[in-house]
Coordinates of C-alpha atoms in Angstrom, one line a residue:
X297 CA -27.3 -21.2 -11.6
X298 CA -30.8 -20.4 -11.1
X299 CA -30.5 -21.7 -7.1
X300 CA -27.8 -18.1 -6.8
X301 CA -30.1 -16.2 -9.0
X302 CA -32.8 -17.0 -6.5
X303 CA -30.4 -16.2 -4.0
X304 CA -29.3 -12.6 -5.1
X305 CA -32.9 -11.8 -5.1
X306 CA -33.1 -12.8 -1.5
X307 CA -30.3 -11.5 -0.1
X308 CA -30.7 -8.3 -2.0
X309 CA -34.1 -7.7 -0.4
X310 CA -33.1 -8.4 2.8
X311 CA -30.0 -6.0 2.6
X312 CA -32.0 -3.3 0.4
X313 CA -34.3 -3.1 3.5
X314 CA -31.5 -3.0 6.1
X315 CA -29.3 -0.3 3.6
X316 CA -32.0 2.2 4.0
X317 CA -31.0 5.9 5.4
X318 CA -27.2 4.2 5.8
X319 CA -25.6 5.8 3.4
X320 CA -25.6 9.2 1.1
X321 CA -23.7 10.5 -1.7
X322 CA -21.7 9.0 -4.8
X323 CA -18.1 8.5 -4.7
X324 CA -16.0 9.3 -7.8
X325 CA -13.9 6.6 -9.3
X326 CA -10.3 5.7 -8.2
X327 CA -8.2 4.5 -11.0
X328 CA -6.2 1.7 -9.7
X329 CA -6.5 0.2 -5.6
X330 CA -3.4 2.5 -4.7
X331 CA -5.2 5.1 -4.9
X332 CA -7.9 4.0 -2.2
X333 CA -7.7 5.9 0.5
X334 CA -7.1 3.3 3.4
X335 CA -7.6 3.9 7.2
X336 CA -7.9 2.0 11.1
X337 CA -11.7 2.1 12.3
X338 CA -12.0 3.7 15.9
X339 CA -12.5 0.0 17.5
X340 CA -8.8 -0.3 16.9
X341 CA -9.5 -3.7 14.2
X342 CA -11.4 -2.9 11.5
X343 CA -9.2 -2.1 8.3
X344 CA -11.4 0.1 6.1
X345 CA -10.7 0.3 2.6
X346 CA -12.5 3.6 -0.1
X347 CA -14.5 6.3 0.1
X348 CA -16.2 7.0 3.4
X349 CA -19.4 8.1 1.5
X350 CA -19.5 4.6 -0.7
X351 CA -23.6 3.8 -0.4
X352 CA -22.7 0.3 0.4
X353 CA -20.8 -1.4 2.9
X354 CA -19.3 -4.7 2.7
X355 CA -17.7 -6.0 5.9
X356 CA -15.5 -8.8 5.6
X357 CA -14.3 -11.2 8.1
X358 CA -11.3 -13.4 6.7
X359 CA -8.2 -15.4 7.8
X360 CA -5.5 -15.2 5.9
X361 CA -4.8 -19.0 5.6
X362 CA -8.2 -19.5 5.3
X363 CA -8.6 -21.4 1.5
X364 CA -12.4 -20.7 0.9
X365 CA -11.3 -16.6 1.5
X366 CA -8.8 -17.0 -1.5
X367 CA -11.4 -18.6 -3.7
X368 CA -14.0 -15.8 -3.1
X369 CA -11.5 -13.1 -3.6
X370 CA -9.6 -15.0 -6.6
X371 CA -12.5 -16.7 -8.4
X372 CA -15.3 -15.8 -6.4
X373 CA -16.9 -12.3 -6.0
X374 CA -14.1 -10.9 -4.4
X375 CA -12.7 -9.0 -7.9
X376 CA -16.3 -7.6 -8.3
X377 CA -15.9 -6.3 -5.2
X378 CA -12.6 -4.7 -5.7
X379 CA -14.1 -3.3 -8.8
X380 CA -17.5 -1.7 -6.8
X381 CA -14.8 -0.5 -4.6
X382 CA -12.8 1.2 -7.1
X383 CA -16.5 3.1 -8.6
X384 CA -17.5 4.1 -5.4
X385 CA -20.3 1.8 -4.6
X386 CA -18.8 0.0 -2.4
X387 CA -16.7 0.7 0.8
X388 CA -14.8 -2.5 2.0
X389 CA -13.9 -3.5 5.9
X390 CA -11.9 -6.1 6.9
X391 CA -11.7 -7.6 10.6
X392 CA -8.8 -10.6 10.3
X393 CA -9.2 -13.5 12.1
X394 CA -6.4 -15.8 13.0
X395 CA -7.7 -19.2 14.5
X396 CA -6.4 -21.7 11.6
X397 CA -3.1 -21.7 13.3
X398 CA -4.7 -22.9 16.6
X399 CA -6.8 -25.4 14.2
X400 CA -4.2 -26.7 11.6
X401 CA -0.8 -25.9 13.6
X402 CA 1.8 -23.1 13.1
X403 CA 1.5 -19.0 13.1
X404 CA 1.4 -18.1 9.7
X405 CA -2.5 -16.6 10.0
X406 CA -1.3 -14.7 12.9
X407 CA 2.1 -13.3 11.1
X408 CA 0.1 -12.8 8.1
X409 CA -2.6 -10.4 9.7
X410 CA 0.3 -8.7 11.1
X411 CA 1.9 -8.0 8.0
X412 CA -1.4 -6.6 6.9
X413 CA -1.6 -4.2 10.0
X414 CA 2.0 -3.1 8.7
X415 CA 1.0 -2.6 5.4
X416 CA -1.9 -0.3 6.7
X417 CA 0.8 1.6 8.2
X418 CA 2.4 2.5 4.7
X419 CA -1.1 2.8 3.0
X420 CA -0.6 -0.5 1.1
X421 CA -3.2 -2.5 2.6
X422 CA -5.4 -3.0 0.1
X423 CA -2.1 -3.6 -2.4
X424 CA -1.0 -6.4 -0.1
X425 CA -4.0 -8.3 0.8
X426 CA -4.5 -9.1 -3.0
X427 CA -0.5 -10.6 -3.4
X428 CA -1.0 -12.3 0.1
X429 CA -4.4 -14.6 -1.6
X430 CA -3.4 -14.7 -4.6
X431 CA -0.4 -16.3 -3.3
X432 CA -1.4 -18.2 -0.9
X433 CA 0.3 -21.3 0.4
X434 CA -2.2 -24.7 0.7
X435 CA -3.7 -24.8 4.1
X436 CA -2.0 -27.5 6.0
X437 CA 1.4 -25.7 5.4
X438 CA 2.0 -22.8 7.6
X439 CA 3.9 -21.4 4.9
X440 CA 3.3 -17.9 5.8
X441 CA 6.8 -17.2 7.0
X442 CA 8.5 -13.6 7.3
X443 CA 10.6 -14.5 4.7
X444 CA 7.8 -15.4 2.1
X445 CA 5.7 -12.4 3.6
X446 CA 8.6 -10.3 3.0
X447 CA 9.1 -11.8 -0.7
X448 CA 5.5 -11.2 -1.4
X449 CA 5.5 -7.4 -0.4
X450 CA 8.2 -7.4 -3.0
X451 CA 5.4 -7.0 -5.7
X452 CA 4.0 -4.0 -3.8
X453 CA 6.1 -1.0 -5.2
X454 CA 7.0 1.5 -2.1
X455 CA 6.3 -1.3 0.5
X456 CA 9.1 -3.0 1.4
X457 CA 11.2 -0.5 3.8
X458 CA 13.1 -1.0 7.3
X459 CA 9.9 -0.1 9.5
X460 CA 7.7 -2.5 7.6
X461 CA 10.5 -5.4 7.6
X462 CA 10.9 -5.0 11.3
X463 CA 7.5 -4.8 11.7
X464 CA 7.3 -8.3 10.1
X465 CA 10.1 -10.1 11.6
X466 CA 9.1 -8.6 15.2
X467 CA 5.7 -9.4 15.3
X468 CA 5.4 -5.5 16.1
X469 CA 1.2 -5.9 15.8
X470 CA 0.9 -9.1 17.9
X471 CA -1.5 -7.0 20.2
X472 CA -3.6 -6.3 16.8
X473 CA -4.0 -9.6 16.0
X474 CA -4.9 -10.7 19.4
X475 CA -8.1 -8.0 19.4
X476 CA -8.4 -8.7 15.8
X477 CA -9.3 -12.1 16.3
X478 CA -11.5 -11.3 19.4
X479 CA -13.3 -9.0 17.3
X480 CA -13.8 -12.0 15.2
X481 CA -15.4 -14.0 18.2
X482 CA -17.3 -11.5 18.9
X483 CA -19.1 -11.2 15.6
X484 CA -20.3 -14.9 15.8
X485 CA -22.8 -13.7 18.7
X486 CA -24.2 -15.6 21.6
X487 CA -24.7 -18.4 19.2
X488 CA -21.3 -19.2 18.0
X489 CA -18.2 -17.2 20.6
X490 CA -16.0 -19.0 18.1
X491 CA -17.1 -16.6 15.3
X492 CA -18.8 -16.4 12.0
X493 CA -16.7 -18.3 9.8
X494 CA -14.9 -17.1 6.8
X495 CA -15.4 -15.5 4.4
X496 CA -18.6 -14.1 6.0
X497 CA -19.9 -10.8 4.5
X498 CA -21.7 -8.3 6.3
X499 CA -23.7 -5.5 4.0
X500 CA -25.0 -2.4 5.4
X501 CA -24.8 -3.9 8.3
X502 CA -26.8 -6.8 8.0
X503 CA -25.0 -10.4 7.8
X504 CA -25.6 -12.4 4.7
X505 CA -27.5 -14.9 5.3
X506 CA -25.8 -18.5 5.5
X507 CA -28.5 -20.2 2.8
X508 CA -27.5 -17.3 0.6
X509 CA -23.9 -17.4 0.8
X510 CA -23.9 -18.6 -3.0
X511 CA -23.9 -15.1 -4.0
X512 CA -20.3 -15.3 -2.7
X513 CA -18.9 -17.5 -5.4
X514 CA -21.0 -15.8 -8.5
X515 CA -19.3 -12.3 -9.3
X516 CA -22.4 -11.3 -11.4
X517 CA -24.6 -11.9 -8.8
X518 CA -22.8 -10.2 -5.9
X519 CA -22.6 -6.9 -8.2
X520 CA -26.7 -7.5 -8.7
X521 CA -26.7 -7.8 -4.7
X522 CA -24.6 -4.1 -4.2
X523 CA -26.5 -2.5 -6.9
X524 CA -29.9 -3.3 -5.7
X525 CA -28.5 -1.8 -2.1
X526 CA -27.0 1.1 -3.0
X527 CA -30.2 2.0 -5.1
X528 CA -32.2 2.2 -2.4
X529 CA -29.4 3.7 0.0
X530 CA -29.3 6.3 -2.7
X531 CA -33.4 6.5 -2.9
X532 CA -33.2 6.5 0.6
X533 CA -30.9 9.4 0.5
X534 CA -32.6 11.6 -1.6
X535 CA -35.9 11.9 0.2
X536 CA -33.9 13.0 2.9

């Protein structure tokens, strides 16, 4: 415990000096995540999720079959991120890597992000990305299927439709997930074309460090992390 506290205090000063003159303003509070106002960057892959004027914000890069991603946003920060999101403090992106399927066999990463990018469509992103991990099937099994992507959507009241079936069973965003993943390659830099890894969290534009990446798994300290950043966004802000 006191290796992450150490950590927060790290990785927050390192992000608190990256945050500054990013942001301004102070979101109000949505009540639940379908009310988050959800929209498609301009590069054409980044999902992003809350209020444009959030003074932090966290960039995520996931894959859907990915089982560390499930455990951060299950048991791992990813709730007190959801929750920042929901006050305001936080603005979450998502770019959605697919490359398990080339790694472990099968497509379900790939027909899972394009669910997502159907979801987006009916402003039910943010709704759907939570059933997808908290359902997610073990690793090894491409278990992803349209049928179980099309059970899951079930629990999302207003999702399930005939665009967003066919959408799912025809693979209607295959050319999204192809530049979503690339955007994912990209990310890793001269260093690593195969990506970042996931989960990988970018704040304010700065990438956590990988030594500090405990902050991930500790939901108190994460909310420490954003807090410290959006203070000083928010200082930041008012001197201008």
């Amino acid at each position: 415990m006191r290796a992450v506290r150490w950590a927060v205090v790290c990785a927050a000063g390192i992000l608190a000096l990256a945050a500054c003159g990013q942001r301004d303003g102070l979101a109000d509070p949505y009540r639940s995540v379908e009310e988050l106002p959800e929209e498609l960057g301009r590069d054409g892959t980044t999902v992003r999720v809350g209020d444009p004027h959030a003074p932090v914000t966290v960039h995520l890069y996931e894959d859907p079959r990915c089982p560390v991603c499930e455990e951060f946003e299950t048991t791992g920060a990813g709730p007190e991120l959801r929750r920042a999101t929901l006050e305001g403090t936080a603005r979450t992106e998502y770019t959605l890597a697919s490359f398990l399927d080339d790694r472990v066999g099968g497509s379900g990463s790939k027909k899972a992000v394009n669910a997502l990018r159907a979801a987006l469509e009916e402003d039910k992103f943010a709704e759907y990305h939570e059933v997808l991990y908290a359902n997610q099937p073990e690793e090894v099994v491409d278990g992803y299927t349209d049928a179980f992507l099309l059970e899951l959507a079930g629990q999302v009241e207003g999702l399930r439709g005939p665009e967003f079936d066919d959408a799912v069973r025809t693979m209607k965003y295959r050319d999204f997930v192809t530049a979503s993943q690339k955007s994912y390659e990209k990310a890793g830099g001269p260093s690593d074309p195969r990506g970042p890894g996931t989960p990988t969290a970018v704040v304010n534009g700065t990438m956590i460090p990988a030594e500090y990446n405990a902050v991930l798994w500790d939901g108190e300290a994460f909310t420490e992390m954003l807090e410290s950043v959006a203070r000083v966004t928010r200082w930041e802000a008012d001197r201008t």
